[in-house]
């Protein structure tokens, strides 16, 4: 079963994502900021990281850089703030496989995660959603 | 407090001080020093008087002395001549430059001893000389004969002048002759007296003229300084006033002052613009911050409702479908509201010169497909001579985009959109008129208030934000509308180089 790490300081949104993905059968862990997320990855690697770019302390882009450096096999989907397309594009250039723009539907989230992890016959293609 | 005399008094004091010394010296010279000439003449006269009196006394004494053998013979010219020669000869010899003469009453001849010119003159026959001297002395002799008393006169011989003292010679009360002595007045001395006096008067006049001229120039200069002073005081109160132009160097000063004021004004204007654009930027940042914070929880609400719906069995979901729809609807409305705020919160650019016609072309370019889709006819009448305004180009563009979109919404399908630009008393104005539903009179006073909207799904922020942007640019936005009669918005923005104290905002007038 694929392992997913959610790094987001929005407790409510993280809880919803956690529940939605668990319902899909994924093993989900959560961290509230960059250092905590990196520590969890040290302890046990993950297949996918859902990373909010707007984080307290260390910026999401910096966390992304460190994940790509230390865990090259881990895929990263960034969750960008509202209407911040430039940051999203920067994240994709920095090695993220794609981005989700808030607000998003949980159905969209499940869809994206499944496709990214190569499930439900989506062929694993990276879909970049532009709002 | 210390006494601080004005510059004018100081200058007057300096002029007075400078003038006092030469004027005193000249006055002294004129009143006292030039008297030295008179003193010299007086001395000469005294000497002549002494000599003549001595000679006269000697002659009279001889005629009175019984021992000389001439007693009582004064009537005889030959005797008189002899006595005269005996007395005057030695006197003339011992006083070079002094000439002693005697005229016998009733005769046409005179006797002369001594010479006026020590070096002598060209040889001259004795008789000829005596005739000449008689002619020169005749006026004095005549005067003495008529008055019977001594006189002093100045006579002329050739081009020389001489001082002459004449006395009547009386023996026993009988006037027998006129005796006189001459002394040449040196020509240099005579000329220099006049010359010196003239030079002194001319110099005094020059000094007085110079003083008067300096006083006049100072006063003239001072009046101009007063003009500059007054101009600077006005400038201190109002940077837009100017110091009057003056000729000459003071004019250069006033022009420099005016240039400085111009630059200060420009600077003040730039600072004001900077302040406003910073204000807009800060406001924008704050609004963005708030909008982001407001959006996050609503996203969660929406997602939570979505998940709740998913996990319900179909029957339960059907029962609450209406509420779920409401949540969905309101979340969408909320997001639109936030969207308006975020548009406004976009970082502001530095202020620049903005040509409104060009800006409107861009706005119309962007909205053209929309106008076509709704079948709206566009009348665009830009004034080609419209002056530019200063401001945040993007924000202004948003204002007009907003007005055009409002117009389109008000008209729905069909209708006519009129855009016109025109200058108006230091402002550049844009008129946006539609033929739409119009605004109810009771709504009209509130349309610029935030969150006030009559449109389904409207944020109520469009006009409020537009009004704020126009206000920050020192402009005015007016609206004129009648229900069913369409709506006309007029935005007037101050043109370049105009005061920025625009009216406080909005008017409703038709």
Tab-separated table of N, CA and C in Angstrom, chain A residues 10 12-13 16 19-20 54 82-83 103-107 110 131, chain B residues 289 292-293 295-296 299-300 302-304 306-307 310 328 335 342:
chain	number	residue	atom	x	y	z
A	10	UNK	N	-2.658	23.884	7.711
A	10	UNK	CA	-4.099	24.057	7.881
A	10	UNK	C	-4.661	22.740	8.411
A	12	UNK	N	-7.540	21.741	9.570
A	12	UNK	CA	-8.840	21.267	9.096
A	12	UNK	C	-8.712	20.627	7.724
A	13	UNK	N	-8.009	21.324	6.826
A	13	UNK	CA	-7.850	20.814	5.468
A	13	UNK	C	-7.047	19.510	5.482
A	16	UNK	N	-9.197	16.631	6.526
A	16	UNK	CA	-10.090	16.196	5.442
A	16	UNK	C	-9.332	15.378	4.411
A	19	UNK	N	-8.513	11.933	5.779
A	19	UNK	CA	-9.664	11.027	5.763
A	19	UNK	C	-9.978	10.568	4.342
A	20	UNK	N	-9.970	11.530	3.406
A	20	UNK	CA	-10.317	11.194	2.020
A	20	UNK	C	-9.346	10.157	1.464
A	54	UNK	N	2.777	27.254	1.240
A	54	UNK	CA	2.713	28.323	2.247
A	54	UNK	C	2.771	27.707	3.623
A	82	UNK	N	-3.883	30.458	-3.025
A	82	UNK	CA	-4.894	30.864	-3.981
A	82	UNK	C	-4.310	31.764	-5.045
A	83	UNK	N	-4.606	31.445	-6.262
A	83	UNK	CA	-4.184	32.211	-7.436
A	83	UNK	C	-2.706	32.579	-7.416
A	103	UNK	N	-9.137	26.528	-3.865
A	103	UNK	CA	-9.755	25.371	-3.207
A	103	UNK	C	-9.963	24.235	-4.215
A	104	UNK	N	-9.843	23.042	-3.734
A	104	UNK	CA	-10.058	21.898	-4.639
A	104	UNK	C	-11.070	20.954	-4.001
A	105	UNK	N	-11.692	20.178	-4.840
A	105	UNK	CA	-12.655	19.191	-4.329
A	105	UNK	C	-11.887	17.948	-3.928
A	106	UNK	N	-12.415	17.269	-2.917
A	106	UNK	CA	-11.756	16.049	-2.461
A	106	UNK	C	-11.722	15.008	-3.573
A	107	UNK	N	-12.755	15.042	-4.427
A	107	UNK	CA	-12.784	14.099	-5.553
A	107	UNK	C	-11.595	14.357	-6.477
A	110	UNK	N	-8.408	13.025	-4.797
A	110	UNK	CA	-8.291	11.554	-4.927
A	110	UNK	C	-7.850	11.192	-6.331
A	131	UNK	N	-6.005	26.594	-13.282
A	131	UNK	CA	-7.299	27.213	-12.994
A	131	UNK	C	-7.439	28.536	-13.700
B	289	UNK	N	-3.887	39.649	2.283
B	289	UNK	CA	-3.677	38.832	3.464
B	289	UNK	C	-5.030	38.346	4.011
B	292	UNK	N	-6.833	35.875	1.675
B	292	UNK	CA	-6.309	34.509	1.753
B	292	UNK	C	-6.802	33.799	2.995
B	293	UNK	N	-6.758	34.520	4.114
B	293	UNK	CA	-7.184	33.907	5.372
B	293	UNK	C	-8.670	33.550	5.325
B	295	UNK	N	-10.344	32.761	2.679
B	295	UNK	CA	-10.628	31.742	1.677
B	295	UNK	C	-10.382	30.324	2.205
B	296	UNK	N	-9.319	30.208	3.010
B	296	UNK	CA	-8.935	28.868	3.464
B	296	UNK	C	-10.071	28.152	4.208
B	299	UNK	N	-12.811	26.971	1.939
B	299	UNK	CA	-12.414	25.811	1.149
B	299	UNK	C	-12.644	24.532	1.947
B	300	UNK	N	-12.289	24.611	3.223
B	300	UNK	CA	-12.462	23.440	4.082
B	300	UNK	C	-13.950	23.127	4.250
B	302	UNK	N	-16.367	23.772	2.247
B	302	UNK	CA	-16.868	23.168	1.007
B	302	UNK	C	-16.441	21.698	0.881
B	303	UNK	N	-15.157	21.452	1.158
B	303	UNK	CA	-14.650	20.088	1.036
B	303	UNK	C	-15.315	19.160	2.058
B	304	UNK	N	-15.556	19.693	3.287
B	304	UNK	CA	-16.168	18.872	4.326
B	304	UNK	C	-17.590	18.493	3.924
B	306	UNK	N	-18.721	18.262	0.976
B	306	UNK	CA	-18.604	17.329	-0.146
B	306	UNK	C	-18.380	15.905	0.362
B	307	UNK	N	-17.460	15.807	1.339
B	307	UNK	CA	-17.164	14.470	1.865
B	307	UNK	C	-18.340	13.906	2.656
B	310	UNK	N	-20.718	12.495	0.293
B	310	UNK	CA	-20.255	11.233	-0.295
B	310	UNK	C	-20.525	10.049	0.607
B	328	UNK	N	-22.812	24.895	-1.137
B	328	UNK	CA	-22.050	25.011	-2.379
B	328	UNK	C	-22.189	26.429	-2.982
B	335	UNK	N	-16.298	32.924	-2.572
B	335	UNK	CA	-15.057	32.919	-3.354
B	335	UNK	C	-15.012	34.068	-4.363
B	342	UNK	N	-9.013	40.180	-4.064
B	342	UNK	CA	-7.663	39.828	-4.521
B	342	UNK	C	-7.278	40.649	-5.742
